[in-house]
mmCIF file of C-alpha atoms in Angstrom:
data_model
loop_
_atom_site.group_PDB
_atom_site.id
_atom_site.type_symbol
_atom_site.label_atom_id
_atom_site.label_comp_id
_atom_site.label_asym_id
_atom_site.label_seq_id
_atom_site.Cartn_x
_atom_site.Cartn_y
_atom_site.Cartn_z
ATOM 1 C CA UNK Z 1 0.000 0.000 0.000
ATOM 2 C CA UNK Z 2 1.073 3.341 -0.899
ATOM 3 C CA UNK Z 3 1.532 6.532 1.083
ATOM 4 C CA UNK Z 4 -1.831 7.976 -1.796
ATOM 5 C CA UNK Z 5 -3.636 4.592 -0.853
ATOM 6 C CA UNK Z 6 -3.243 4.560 2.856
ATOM 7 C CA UNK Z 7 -4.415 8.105 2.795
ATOM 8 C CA UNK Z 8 -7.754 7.768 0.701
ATOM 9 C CA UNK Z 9 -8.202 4.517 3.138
ATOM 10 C CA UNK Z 10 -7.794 7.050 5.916
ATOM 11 C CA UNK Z 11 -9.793 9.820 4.270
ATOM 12 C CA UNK Z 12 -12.532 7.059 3.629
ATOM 13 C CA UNK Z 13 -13.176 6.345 7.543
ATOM 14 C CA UNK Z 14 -12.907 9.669 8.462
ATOM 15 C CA UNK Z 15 -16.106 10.322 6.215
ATOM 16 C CA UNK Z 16 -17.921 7.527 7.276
ATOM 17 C CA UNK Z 17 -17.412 8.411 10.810
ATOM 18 C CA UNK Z 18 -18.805 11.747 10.185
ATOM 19 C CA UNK Z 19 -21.971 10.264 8.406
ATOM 20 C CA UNK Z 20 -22.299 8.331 11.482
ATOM 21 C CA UNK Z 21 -21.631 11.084 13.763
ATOM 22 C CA UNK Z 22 -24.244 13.572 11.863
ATOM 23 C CA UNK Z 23 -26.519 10.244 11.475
ATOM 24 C CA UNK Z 24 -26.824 9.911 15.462
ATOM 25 C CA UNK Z 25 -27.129 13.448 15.756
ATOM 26 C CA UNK Z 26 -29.981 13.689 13.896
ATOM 27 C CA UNK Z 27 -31.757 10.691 15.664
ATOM 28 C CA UNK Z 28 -31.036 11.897 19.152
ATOM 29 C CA UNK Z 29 -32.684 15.884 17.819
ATOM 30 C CA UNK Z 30 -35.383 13.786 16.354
ATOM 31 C CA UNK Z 31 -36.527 12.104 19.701
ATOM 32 C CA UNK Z 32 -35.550 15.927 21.298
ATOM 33 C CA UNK Z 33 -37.991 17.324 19.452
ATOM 34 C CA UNK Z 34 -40.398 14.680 19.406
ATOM 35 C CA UNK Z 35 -40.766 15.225 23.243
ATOM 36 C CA UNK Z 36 -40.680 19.300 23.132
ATOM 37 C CA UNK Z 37 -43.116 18.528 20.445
ATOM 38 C CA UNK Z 38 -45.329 16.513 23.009
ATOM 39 C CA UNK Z 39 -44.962 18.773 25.936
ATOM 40 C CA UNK Z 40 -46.457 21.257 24.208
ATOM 41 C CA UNK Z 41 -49.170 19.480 22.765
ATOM 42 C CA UNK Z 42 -49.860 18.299 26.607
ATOM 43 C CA UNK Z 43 -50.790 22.362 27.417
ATOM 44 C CA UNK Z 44 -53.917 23.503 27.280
ATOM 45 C CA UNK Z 45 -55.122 25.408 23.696
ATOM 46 C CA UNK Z 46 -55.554 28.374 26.055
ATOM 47 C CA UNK Z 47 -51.845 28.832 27.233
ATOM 48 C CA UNK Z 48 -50.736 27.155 24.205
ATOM 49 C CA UNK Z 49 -48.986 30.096 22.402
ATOM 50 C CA UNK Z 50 -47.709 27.713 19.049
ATOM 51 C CA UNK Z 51 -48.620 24.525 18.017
ATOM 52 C CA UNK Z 52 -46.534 22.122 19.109
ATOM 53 C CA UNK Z 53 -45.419 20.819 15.285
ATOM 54 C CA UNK Z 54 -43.513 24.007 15.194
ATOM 55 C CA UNK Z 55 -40.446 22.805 16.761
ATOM 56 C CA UNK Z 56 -39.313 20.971 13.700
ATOM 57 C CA UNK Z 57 -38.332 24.618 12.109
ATOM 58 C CA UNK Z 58 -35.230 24.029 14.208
ATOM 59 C CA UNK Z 59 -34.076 21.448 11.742
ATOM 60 C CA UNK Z 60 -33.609 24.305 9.263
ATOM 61 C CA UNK Z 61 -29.834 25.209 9.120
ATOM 62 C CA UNK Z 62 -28.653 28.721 10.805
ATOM 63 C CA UNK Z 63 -31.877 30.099 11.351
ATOM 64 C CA UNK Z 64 -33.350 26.622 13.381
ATOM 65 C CA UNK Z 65 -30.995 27.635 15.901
ATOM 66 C CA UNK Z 66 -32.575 30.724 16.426
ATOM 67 C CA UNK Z 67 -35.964 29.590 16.296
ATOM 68 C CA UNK Z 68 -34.831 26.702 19.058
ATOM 69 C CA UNK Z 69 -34.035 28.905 21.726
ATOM 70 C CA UNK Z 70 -37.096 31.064 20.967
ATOM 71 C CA UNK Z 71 -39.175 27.846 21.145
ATOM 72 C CA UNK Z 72 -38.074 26.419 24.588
ATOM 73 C CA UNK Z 73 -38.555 29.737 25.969
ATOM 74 C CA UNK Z 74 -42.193 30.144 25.244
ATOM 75 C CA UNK Z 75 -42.545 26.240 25.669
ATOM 76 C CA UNK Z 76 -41.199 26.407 29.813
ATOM 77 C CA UNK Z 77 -43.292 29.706 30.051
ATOM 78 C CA UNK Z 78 -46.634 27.632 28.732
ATOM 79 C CA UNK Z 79 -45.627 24.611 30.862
ATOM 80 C CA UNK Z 80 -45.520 27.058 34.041
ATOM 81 C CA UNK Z 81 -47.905 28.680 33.550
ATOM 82 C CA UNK Z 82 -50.214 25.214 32.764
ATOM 83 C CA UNK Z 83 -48.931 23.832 35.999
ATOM 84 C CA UNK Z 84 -49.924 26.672 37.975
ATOM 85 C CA UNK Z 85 -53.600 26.756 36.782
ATOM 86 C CA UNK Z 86 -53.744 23.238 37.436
ATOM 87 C CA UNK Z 87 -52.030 23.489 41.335
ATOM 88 C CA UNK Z 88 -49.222 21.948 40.405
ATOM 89 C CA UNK Z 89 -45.744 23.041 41.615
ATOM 90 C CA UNK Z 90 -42.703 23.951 38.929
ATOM 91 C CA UNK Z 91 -41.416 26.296 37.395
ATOM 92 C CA UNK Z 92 -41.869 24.211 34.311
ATOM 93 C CA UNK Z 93 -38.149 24.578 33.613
ATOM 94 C CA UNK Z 94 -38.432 27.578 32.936
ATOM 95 C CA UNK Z 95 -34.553 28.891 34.494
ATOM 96 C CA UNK Z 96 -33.055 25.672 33.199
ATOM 97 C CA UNK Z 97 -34.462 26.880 29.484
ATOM 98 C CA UNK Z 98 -33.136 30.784 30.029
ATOM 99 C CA UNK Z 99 -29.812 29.299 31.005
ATOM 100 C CA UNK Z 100 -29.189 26.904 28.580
ATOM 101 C CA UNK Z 101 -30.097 29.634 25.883
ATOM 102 C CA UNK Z 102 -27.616 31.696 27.635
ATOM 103 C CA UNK Z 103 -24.878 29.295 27.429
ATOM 104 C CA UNK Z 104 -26.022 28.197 24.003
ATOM 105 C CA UNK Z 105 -25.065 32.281 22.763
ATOM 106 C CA UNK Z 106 -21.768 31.752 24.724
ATOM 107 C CA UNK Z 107 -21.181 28.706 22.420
ATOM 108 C CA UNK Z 108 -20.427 31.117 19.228
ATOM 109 C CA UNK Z 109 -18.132 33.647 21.383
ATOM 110 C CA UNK Z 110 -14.343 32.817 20.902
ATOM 111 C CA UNK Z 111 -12.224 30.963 23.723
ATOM 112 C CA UNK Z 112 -15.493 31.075 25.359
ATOM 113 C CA UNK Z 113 -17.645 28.648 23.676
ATOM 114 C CA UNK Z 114 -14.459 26.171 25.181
ATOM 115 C CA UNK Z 115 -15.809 26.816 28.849
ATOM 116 C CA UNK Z 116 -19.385 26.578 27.859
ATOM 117 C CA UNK Z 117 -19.914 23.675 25.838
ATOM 118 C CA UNK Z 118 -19.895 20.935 28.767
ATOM 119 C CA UNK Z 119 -22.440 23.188 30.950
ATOM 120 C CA UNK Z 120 -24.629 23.278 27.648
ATOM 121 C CA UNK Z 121 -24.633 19.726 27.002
ATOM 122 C CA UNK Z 122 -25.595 18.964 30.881
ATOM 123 C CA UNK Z 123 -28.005 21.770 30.743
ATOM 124 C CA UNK Z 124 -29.492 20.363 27.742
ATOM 125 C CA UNK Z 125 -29.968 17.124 29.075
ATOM 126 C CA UNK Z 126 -31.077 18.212 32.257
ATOM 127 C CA UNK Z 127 -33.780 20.390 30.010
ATOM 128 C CA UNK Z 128 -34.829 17.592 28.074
ATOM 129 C CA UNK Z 129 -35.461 15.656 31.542
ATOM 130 C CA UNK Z 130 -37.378 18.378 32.968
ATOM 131 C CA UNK Z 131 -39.234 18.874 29.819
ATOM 132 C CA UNK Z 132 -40.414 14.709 29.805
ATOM 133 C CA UNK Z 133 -41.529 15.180 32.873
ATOM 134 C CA UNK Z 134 -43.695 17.968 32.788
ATOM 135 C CA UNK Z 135 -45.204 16.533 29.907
ATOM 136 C CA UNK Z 136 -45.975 13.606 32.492
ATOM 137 C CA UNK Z 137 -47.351 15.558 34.572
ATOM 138 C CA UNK Z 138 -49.586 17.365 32.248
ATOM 139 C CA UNK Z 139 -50.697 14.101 30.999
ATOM 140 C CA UNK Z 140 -51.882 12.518 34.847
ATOM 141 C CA UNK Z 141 -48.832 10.156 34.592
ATOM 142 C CA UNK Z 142 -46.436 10.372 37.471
ATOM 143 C CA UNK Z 143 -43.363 12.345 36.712
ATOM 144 C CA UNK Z 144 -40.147 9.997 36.310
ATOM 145 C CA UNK Z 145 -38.101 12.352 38.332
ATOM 146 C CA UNK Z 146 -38.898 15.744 40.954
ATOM 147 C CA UNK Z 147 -39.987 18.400 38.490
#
């Protein structure tokens, strides 16, 4: 094998490790979505302020991103505001949504996105948690964990 053949071998696997990478990506934004998509279907029409199929405009490229972090805002401020009319207690994750916005913006500074990708990722996870179990909640299932 030749120095042009090992590195078109190497170049090979480096682009099928990306179409896996962007292929589990996608799955894992697909069930994200799915459930943001739920949890807002689970609020009343009344403090409902989008349908809940309006999440998958975050798929679209730059301007999905933008429309994200719009979306989870309104989407904890409808689930908090559903829980209180219904005597529940939560905030329906509504600070863990402002924050992980925050940190999301911090993600496109320089040097800076370095320090706030790992808080992101946890805060996203810990929002997509929260999120679930609302949803529960809303639905008259029992929460999986304390909202």
């Amino acid at each position: 094998m030749n120095e042009n053949e090992a590195f078109a071998a190497l170049a090979g696997m480096g682009i099928v490790a990306l179409v896996v990478m962007v292929a589990l990506a996608l799955a894992v934004s697909i069930f994200y979505y799915l459930t943001l998509q739920q949890a807002m279907n689970a609020v009343s029409p009344a403090n409902r302020p989008l349908p809940g199929g309006l999440i998958w405009l975050a798929l679209v490229p730059v301007a999905g991103l933008i429309w994200y972090m719009i979306y989870i805002v309104l989407l904890a401020s409808a689930l908090r505001t559903e829980l209180a009319q219904r005597g529940e207690t939560g905030d329906g994750g509504l600070a863990v949504s402002v924050a992980l916005v925050a940190l999301l913006v911090l993600c496109f500074v320089p040097y800076v996105n370095l320090l706030a990708i790992l808080p992101a990722v946890a805060l996203w996870l810990t929002h997509w948690t929260k999120t679930a179990n609302c949803r529960r909640l809303l639905e008259g299932g029992q929460p999986a964990l304390a909202v």
